XYZ file of C-alpha atoms in Angstrom:
559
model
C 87.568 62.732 121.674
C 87.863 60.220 118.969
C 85.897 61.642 115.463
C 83.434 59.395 113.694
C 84.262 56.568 111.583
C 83.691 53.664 110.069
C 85.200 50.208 110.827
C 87.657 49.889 107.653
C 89.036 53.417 108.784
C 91.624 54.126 111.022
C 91.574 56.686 113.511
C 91.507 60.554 112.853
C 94.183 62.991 114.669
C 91.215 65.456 114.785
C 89.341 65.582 117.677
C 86.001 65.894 115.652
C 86.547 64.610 111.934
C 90.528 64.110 111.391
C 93.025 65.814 109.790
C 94.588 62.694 107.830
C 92.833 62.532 104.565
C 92.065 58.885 103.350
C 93.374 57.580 99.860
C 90.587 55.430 99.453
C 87.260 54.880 100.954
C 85.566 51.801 100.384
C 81.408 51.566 99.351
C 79.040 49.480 100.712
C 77.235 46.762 98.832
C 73.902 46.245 99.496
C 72.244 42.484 99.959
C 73.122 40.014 102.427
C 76.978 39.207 103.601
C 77.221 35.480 104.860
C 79.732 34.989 108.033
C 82.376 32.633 107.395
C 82.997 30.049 110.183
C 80.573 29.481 112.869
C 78.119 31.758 114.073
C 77.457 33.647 117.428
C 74.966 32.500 119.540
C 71.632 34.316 118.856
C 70.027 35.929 122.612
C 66.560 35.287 121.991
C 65.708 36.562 125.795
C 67.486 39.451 126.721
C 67.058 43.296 124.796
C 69.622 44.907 123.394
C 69.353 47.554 125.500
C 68.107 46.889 129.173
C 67.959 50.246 130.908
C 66.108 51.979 127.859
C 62.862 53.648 128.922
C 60.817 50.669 126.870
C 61.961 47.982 128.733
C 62.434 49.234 132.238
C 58.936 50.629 132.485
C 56.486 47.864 133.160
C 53.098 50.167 133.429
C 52.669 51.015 130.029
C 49.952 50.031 127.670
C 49.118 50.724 123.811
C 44.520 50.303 123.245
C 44.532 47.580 120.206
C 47.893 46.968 119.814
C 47.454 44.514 117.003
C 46.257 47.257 115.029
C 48.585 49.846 116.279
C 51.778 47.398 115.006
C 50.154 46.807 111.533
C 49.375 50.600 110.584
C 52.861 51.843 112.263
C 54.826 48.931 110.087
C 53.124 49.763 106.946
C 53.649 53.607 107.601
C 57.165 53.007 108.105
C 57.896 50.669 105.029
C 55.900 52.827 102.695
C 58.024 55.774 103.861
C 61.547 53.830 103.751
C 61.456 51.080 101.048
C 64.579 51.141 100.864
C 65.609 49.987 104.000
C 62.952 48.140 104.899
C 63.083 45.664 101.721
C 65.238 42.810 102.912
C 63.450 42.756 105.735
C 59.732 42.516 104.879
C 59.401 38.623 103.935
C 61.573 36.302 104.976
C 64.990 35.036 102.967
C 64.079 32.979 100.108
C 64.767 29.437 100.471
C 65.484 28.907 96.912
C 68.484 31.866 96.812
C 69.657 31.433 100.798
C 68.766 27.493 101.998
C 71.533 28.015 104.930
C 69.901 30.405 106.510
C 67.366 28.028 107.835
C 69.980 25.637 109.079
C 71.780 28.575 110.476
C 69.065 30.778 112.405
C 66.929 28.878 114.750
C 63.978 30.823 114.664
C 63.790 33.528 111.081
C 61.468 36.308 111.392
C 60.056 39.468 109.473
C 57.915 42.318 109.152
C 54.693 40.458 107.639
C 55.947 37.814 110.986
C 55.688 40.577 113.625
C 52.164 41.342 111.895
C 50.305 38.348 112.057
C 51.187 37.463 114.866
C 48.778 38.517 118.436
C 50.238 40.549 120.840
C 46.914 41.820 122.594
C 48.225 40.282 126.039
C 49.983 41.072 129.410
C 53.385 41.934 128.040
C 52.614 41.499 124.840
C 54.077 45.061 124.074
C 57.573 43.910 125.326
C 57.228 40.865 123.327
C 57.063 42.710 120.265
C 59.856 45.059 120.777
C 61.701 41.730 121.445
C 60.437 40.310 117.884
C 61.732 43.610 116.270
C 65.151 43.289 117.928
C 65.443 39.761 116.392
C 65.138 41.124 113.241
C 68.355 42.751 113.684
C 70.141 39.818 115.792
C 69.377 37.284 112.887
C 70.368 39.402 110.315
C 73.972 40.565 112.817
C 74.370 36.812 113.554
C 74.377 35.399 109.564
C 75.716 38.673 108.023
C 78.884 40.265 108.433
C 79.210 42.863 111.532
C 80.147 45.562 108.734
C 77.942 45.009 105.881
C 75.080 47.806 104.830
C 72.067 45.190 105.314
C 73.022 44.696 109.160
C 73.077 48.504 109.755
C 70.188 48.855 107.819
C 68.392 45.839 109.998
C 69.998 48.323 112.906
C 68.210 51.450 112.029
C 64.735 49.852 111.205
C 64.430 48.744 114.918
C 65.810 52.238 115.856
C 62.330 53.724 114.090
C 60.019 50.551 115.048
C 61.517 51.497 118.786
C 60.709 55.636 118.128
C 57.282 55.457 117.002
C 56.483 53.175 120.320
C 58.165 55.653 122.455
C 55.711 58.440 120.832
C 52.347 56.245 121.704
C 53.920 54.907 125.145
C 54.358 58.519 126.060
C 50.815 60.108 124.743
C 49.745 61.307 127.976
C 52.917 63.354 127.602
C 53.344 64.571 124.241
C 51.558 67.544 124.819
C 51.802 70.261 121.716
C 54.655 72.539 121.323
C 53.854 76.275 122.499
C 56.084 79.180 123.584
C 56.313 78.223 127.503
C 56.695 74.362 125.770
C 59.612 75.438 123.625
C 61.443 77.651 126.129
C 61.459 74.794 128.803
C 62.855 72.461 125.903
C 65.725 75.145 124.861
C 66.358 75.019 128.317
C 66.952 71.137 128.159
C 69.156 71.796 125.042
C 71.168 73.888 126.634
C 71.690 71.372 129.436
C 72.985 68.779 127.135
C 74.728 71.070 125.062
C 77.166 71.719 128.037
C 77.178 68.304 129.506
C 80.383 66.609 130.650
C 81.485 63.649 132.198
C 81.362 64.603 135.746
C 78.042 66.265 135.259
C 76.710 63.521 133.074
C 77.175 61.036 136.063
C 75.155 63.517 138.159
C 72.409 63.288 135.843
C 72.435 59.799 135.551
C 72.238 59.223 139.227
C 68.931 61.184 139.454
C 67.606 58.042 137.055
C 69.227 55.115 138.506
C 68.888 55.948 141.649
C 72.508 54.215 141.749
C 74.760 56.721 143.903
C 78.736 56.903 143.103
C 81.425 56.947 145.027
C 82.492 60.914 145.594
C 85.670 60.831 144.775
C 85.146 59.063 141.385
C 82.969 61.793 140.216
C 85.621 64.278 142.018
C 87.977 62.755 139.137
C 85.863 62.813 136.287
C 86.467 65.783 133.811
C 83.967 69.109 134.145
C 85.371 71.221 131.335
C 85.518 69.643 127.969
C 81.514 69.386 126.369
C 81.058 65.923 125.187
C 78.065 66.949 122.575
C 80.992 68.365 120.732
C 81.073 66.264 117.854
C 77.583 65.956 117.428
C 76.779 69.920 116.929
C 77.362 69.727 113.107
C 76.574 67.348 110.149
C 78.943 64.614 108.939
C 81.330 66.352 106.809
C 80.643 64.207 102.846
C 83.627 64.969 101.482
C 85.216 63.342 104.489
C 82.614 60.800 104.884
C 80.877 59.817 101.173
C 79.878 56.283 102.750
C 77.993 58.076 105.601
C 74.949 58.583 102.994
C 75.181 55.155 102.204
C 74.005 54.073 105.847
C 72.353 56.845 107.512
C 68.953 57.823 106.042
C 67.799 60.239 108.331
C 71.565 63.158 108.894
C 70.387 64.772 111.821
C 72.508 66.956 113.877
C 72.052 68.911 117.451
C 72.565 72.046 115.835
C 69.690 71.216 113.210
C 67.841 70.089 115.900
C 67.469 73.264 117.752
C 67.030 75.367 114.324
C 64.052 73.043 113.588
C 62.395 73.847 117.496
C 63.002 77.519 117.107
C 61.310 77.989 114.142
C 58.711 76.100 115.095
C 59.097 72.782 113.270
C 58.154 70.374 115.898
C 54.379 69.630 116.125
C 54.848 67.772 120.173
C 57.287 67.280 122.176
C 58.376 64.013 121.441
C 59.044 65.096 117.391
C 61.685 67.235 119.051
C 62.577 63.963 121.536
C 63.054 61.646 118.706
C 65.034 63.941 116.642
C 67.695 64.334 119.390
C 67.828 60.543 120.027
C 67.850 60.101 116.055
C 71.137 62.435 116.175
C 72.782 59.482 118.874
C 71.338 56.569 116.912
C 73.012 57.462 113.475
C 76.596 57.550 115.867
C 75.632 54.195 116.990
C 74.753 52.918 113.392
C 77.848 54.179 111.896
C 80.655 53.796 114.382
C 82.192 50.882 115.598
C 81.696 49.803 119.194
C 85.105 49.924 120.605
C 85.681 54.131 119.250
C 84.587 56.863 121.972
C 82.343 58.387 119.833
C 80.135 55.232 119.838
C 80.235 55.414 123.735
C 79.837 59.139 124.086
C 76.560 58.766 121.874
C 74.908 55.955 124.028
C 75.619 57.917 127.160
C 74.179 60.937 126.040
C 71.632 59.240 124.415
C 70.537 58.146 128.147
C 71.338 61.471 129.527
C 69.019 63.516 127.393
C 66.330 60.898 127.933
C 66.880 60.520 131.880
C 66.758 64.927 131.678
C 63.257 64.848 129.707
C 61.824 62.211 132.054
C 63.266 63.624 135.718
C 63.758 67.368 135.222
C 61.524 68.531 131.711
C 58.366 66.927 132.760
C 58.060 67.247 136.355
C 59.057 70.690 136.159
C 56.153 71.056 133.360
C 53.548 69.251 135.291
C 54.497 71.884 138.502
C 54.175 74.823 136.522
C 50.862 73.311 135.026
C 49.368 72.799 138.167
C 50.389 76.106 139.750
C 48.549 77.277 136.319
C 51.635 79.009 134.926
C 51.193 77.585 131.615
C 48.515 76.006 129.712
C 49.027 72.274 128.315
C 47.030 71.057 125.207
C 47.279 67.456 123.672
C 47.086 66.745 119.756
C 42.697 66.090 119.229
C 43.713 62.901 117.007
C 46.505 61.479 118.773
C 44.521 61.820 122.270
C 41.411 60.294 120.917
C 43.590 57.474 119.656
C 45.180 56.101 122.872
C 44.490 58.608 125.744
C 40.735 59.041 126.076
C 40.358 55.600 125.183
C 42.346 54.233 127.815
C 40.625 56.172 129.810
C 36.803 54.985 129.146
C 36.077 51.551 130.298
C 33.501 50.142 128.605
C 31.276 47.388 129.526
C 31.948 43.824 128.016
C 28.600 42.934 127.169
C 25.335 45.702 126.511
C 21.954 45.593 127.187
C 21.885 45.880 123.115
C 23.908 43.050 122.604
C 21.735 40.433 125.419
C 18.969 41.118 123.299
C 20.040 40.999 119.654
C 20.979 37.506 119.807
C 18.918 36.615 117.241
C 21.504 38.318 114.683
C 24.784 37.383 116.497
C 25.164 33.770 113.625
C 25.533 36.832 111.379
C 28.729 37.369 109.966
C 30.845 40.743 111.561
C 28.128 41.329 114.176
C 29.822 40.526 117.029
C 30.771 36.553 116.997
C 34.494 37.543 116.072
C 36.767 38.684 113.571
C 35.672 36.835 110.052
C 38.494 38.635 108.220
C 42.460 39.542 108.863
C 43.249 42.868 110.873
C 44.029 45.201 107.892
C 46.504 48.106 108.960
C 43.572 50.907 108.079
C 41.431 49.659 111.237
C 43.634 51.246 112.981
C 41.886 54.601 111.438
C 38.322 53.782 112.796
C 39.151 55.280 116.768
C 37.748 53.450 119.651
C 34.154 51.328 119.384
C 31.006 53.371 120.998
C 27.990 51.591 122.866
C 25.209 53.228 124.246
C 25.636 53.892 127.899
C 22.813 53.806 130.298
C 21.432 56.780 132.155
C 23.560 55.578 135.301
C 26.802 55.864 132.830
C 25.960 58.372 131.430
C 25.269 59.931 135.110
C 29.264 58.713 136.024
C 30.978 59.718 133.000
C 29.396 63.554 133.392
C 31.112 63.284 136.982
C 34.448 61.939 135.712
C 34.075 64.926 132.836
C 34.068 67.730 135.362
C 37.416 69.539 135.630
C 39.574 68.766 138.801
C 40.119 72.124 140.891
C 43.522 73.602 140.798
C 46.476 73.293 143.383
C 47.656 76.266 143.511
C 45.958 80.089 143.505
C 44.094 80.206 140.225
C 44.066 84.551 140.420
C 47.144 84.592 138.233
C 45.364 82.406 135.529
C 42.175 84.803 135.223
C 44.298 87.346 135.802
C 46.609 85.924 132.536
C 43.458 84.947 130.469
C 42.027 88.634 131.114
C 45.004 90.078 129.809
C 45.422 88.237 126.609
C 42.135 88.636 125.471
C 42.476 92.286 125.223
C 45.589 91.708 123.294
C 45.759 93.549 119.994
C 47.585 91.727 117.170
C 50.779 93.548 116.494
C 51.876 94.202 112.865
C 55.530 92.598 111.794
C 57.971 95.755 111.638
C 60.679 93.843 109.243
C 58.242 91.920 106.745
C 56.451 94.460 105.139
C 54.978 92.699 102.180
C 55.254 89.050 100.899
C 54.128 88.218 97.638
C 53.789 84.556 95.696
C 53.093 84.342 92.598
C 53.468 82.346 89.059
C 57.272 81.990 88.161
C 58.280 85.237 86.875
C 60.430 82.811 84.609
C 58.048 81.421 82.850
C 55.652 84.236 82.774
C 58.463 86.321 81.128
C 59.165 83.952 78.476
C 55.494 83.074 78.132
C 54.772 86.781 76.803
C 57.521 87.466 75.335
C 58.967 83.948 73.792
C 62.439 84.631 72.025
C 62.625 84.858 68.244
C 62.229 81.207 66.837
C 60.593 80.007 70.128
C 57.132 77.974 69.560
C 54.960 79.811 71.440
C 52.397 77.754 73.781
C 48.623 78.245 72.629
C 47.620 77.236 75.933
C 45.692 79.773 78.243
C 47.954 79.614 81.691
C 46.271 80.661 84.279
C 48.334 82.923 86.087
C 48.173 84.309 89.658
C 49.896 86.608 92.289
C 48.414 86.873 96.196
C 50.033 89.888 98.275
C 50.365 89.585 101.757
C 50.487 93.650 102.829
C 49.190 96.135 104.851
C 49.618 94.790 108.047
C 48.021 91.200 106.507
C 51.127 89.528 108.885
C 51.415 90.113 112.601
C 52.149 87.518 115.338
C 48.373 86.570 115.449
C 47.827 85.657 111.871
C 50.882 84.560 109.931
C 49.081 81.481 108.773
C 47.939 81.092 105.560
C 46.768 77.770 102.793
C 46.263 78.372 99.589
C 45.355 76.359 96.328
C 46.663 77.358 93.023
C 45.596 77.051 89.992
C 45.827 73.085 88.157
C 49.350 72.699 86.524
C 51.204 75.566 88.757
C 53.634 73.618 90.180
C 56.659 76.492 89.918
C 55.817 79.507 91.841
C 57.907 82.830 92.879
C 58.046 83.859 96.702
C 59.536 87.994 97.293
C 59.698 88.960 100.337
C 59.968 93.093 100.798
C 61.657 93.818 104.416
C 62.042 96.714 106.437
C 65.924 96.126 106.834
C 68.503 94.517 104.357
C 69.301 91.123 104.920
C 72.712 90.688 106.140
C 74.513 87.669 107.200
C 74.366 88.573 110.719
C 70.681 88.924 110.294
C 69.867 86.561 107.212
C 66.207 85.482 105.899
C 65.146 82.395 105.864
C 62.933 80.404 103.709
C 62.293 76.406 104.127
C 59.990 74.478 101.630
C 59.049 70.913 102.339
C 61.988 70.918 104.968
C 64.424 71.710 102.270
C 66.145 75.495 102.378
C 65.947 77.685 99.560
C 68.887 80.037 98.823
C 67.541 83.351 97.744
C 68.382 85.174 93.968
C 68.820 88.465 94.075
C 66.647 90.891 93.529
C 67.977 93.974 90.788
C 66.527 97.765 91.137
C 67.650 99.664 88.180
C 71.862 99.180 88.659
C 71.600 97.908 91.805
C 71.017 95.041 94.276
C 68.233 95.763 96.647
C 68.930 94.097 99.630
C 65.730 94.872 101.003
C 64.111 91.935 98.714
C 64.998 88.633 98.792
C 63.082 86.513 95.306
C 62.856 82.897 96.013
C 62.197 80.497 93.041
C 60.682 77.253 94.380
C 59.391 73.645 92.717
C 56.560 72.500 94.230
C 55.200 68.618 93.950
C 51.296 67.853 93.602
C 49.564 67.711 96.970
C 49.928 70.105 99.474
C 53.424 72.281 100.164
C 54.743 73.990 103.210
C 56.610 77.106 103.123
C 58.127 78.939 105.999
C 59.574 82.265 106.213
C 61.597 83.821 108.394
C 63.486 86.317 109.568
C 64.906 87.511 113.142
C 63.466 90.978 114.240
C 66.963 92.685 116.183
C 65.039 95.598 117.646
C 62.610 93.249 119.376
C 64.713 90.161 119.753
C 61.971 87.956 118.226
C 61.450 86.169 115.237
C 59.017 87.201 112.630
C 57.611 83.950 111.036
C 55.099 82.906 107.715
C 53.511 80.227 107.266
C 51.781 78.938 103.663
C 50.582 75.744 102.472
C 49.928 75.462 98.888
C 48.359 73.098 97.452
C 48.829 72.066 93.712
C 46.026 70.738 91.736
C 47.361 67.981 88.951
């Protein structure tokens, strides 16, 4: 299998990365790249991508779209300027007058938001407006030029966060019997090959092969191969350059076991993130460009014909217990489900105020992206409504025999919480840096007249079990450096190592002296915190039990 590359490379002997070491890589220079000659033709009809789940399912809805497209746009710019920049206004007629005798019809982010998409289809039309983006910029640019893969990736996240609200009904929160189920799916991918990634596909397309073409097709080499680790930099240095979002499948499944993922589809759109970044990168014409659109459609066709059917069984048969995200459900799932009535009896007879401006004779401003906050409008329901919505409220009766349930529901609320056997103590305090040098300054030093306000919390005593490892704190103003020691039952090892994560960034550990010698039960982290609020995860595997003994803090940090 062909590694990954760019299109001034030439091919790698490697099967993942290469063994041939390049002289010279060129950079990337950002702004736009002007074809030479005459242009392509610019497909103002067709997708790029015609079998995604976006465009071949019809039945989907998102409640006030308009609003939807102008908070998810501003989200996304405010969280990548960078590569959303070229592409918020449209090119400047003074520096770029060709480009309105070359593209036929310009668009751009502020575009796609005034315009009104609250109609049948109107969700398809957008995705279609947010695919132009990218065919404008691919049909005036040069094919290889930073601002076209950039245009590339920004309808890669446009197309994600849709997928997330198309799906809400779905993206029920991640719990144990959630997470086990999507290991499971993992797994499945993980050892995917060509003759069982046409099988897979068949279940989706409903399009059967011929047996002895699948009879052909290789079963033993994994084609997820090259997508298990992280672009090697040294190898790659213009890989940072386009990809803003590394991902990898082993990173992937790291971030699920240790409980990163809030729902389901955070874990979904990480995977397909890992596939995207292939297709960003590579050229068309390599393998690995074609192995990461296939798989891309393999993972999706196992989530949507084997993950959630078999979830929705085991829900019904009351094996497992599903619960949506309160905000996210109120958003577009309860909403779509309560049909309101056009007109009230409080609106027939408060005509009298209706010539008054915002009280109900239309919109007398623009849609600002924050509406998007205020949830779903109330009226007041009569008596007869109110009659039929306590009906539609009542619970539908199970399927299946609901004595395992009580008999599940008994047993775990006589559970005891069980103490952590390898974290004994945790303990997060001021930097011990500081606090050292603060008391006892070196000779010559200027000494700080300022009353710190120091602090240490300890986590002991059986403080941390499996029931309560979840814990928010707020330090004192101006502690923004803080010192996390951990005190374990067993050394760490490499076999067995600890691991701490804050703000999604891994801390390496210092280590910890006891008289004239290392104590390997204690592992002293020394982490930078920003204003706001932190995360910090800890973590360590437990051998004896085979389970993983997890922390959780957020701290937040007063300016």
């Amino acid at each position: 299998m062909a590694g990954k590359r760019s299109r001034s490379e030439e091919p790698s002997e490697d099967p993942e990365h290469g063994d041939t070491k390049q002289s010279y890589v060129p950079r990337y220079t950002p702004g736009k790249r002007p074809r030479s000659g005459t242009l392509p033709k610019v497909d103002y009809v067709h997708p790029l991508d015609p079998t995604e789940e976006l465009i071949t399912d019809l039945d989907w809805t998102i409640p006030k779209l308009n609003l939807f497209i102008a908070f998810t746009l501003d989200n996304l710019v405010d969280a990548h300027k960078t590569l959303f920049k070229h592409f918020i206004k449209l090119p400047s007629r003074k520096f770029h007058p060709q480009y309105y005798y070359k593209i036929d019809q310009p668009i751009s982010i502020n575009e796609i938001k005034s315009r009104d998409y609250e109609y049948n289809g109107g969700e398809t039309k957008f995705l279609l407006d947010c695919e132009l983006v990218y065919k404008n910029c691919l049909a005036y640019n040069d094919p290889d030029c930073l601002i076209v893969k950039n245009a590339k990736q920004v309808v890669y996240f446009i197309k994600n966060e849709v997928l997330k609200v198309k799906n809400a009904t779905k993206n029920f929160l991640v719990n144990d019997d959630v997470k086990t189920r999507l290991i499971s799916t993992y797994e499945t991918l993980l050892n995917v090959t060509d003759k069982k990634m046409v099988e897979i596909l068949e279940e989706d397309e409903a399009v059967k092969s011929e047996p002895a073409l699948i009879e052909n097709l290789d079963d033993t080499l994994r084609i997820c191969q090259p997508f298990l680790e992280l672009v090697d930099k040294d190898e790659y240095p213009e890989y940072e350059e386009v990809i803003r979002l590394p991902s990898s499948l082993n990173m992937v499944k790291n971030n699920l076991e240790l409980g990163y993922y809030h729902k389901i589809y955070d874990f979904v759109t990480d995977v397909n993130i890992t596939f995207q970044n292939a297709l960003i990168f590579n050229d068309e014409d390599t393998t690995i460009y074609s192995d990461a659109s296939k798989l891309m459609r393999c993972f999706n066709a196992l989530i949507q014909k084997r993950f959630f059917p078999d979830l929705e069984t085991a829900r019904e048969k009351g094996e497992i217990t599903l619960e949506y995200d309160k905000i996210e459900y109120k958003q577009f799932v309860q909403e779509e489900e309560e049909e309101e009535p056009i007109l009230s009896d409080d609106d027939e007879t408060n005509e009298e105020y209706n010539h008054i401006e915002g009280l109900g004779n239309g919109y007398n401003r623009g849609l600002m992206s924050r509406d998007y906050l205020l949830g779903p409008s109330k009226t007041n329901k009569t008596a007869d409504s109110k009659a039929d919505s306590s009906e539609s409220d009542k619970p539908l009766p199970l399927k299946f025999n609901i004595l395992p349930v009580i008999k599940k529901h008994n047993i775990e609320a006589k559970l005891s919480p069980e103490p952590y056997n390898v974290i004994q103590k945790i303990q997060i305090s001021s930097s011990r840096s500081f606090y050292e040098q603060s008391i006892r300054p070196l000779k010559g030093m200027y000494q700080n007249a300022d009353n710190n306000s120091w602090f240490e919390y300890i986590f002991a005593d059986g403080s941390l079990s499996q029931n309560s490892n979840k814990y928010s704190i707020t330090l004192p103003p101006k502690q923004n450096s803080v010192t996390f020691i951990s005190h374990l039952s067993s050394p760490v090892s490499e076999e067995n190592p600890a691991t701490l994560i804050a703000n999604k960034d891994r801390v390496n550990p210092i280590p910890v002296l006891n008289g004239d010698k290392f104590d390997e039960s204690k592992a002293r982290y020394d982490i930078k915190l920003a204003e706001g609020l932190n995360t910090v995860t800890f973590s360590i595997k437990n051998l004896e039990s085979d389970s993983v003994e997890t922390a959780n803090f957020w701290l937040s940090v007063l300016p």
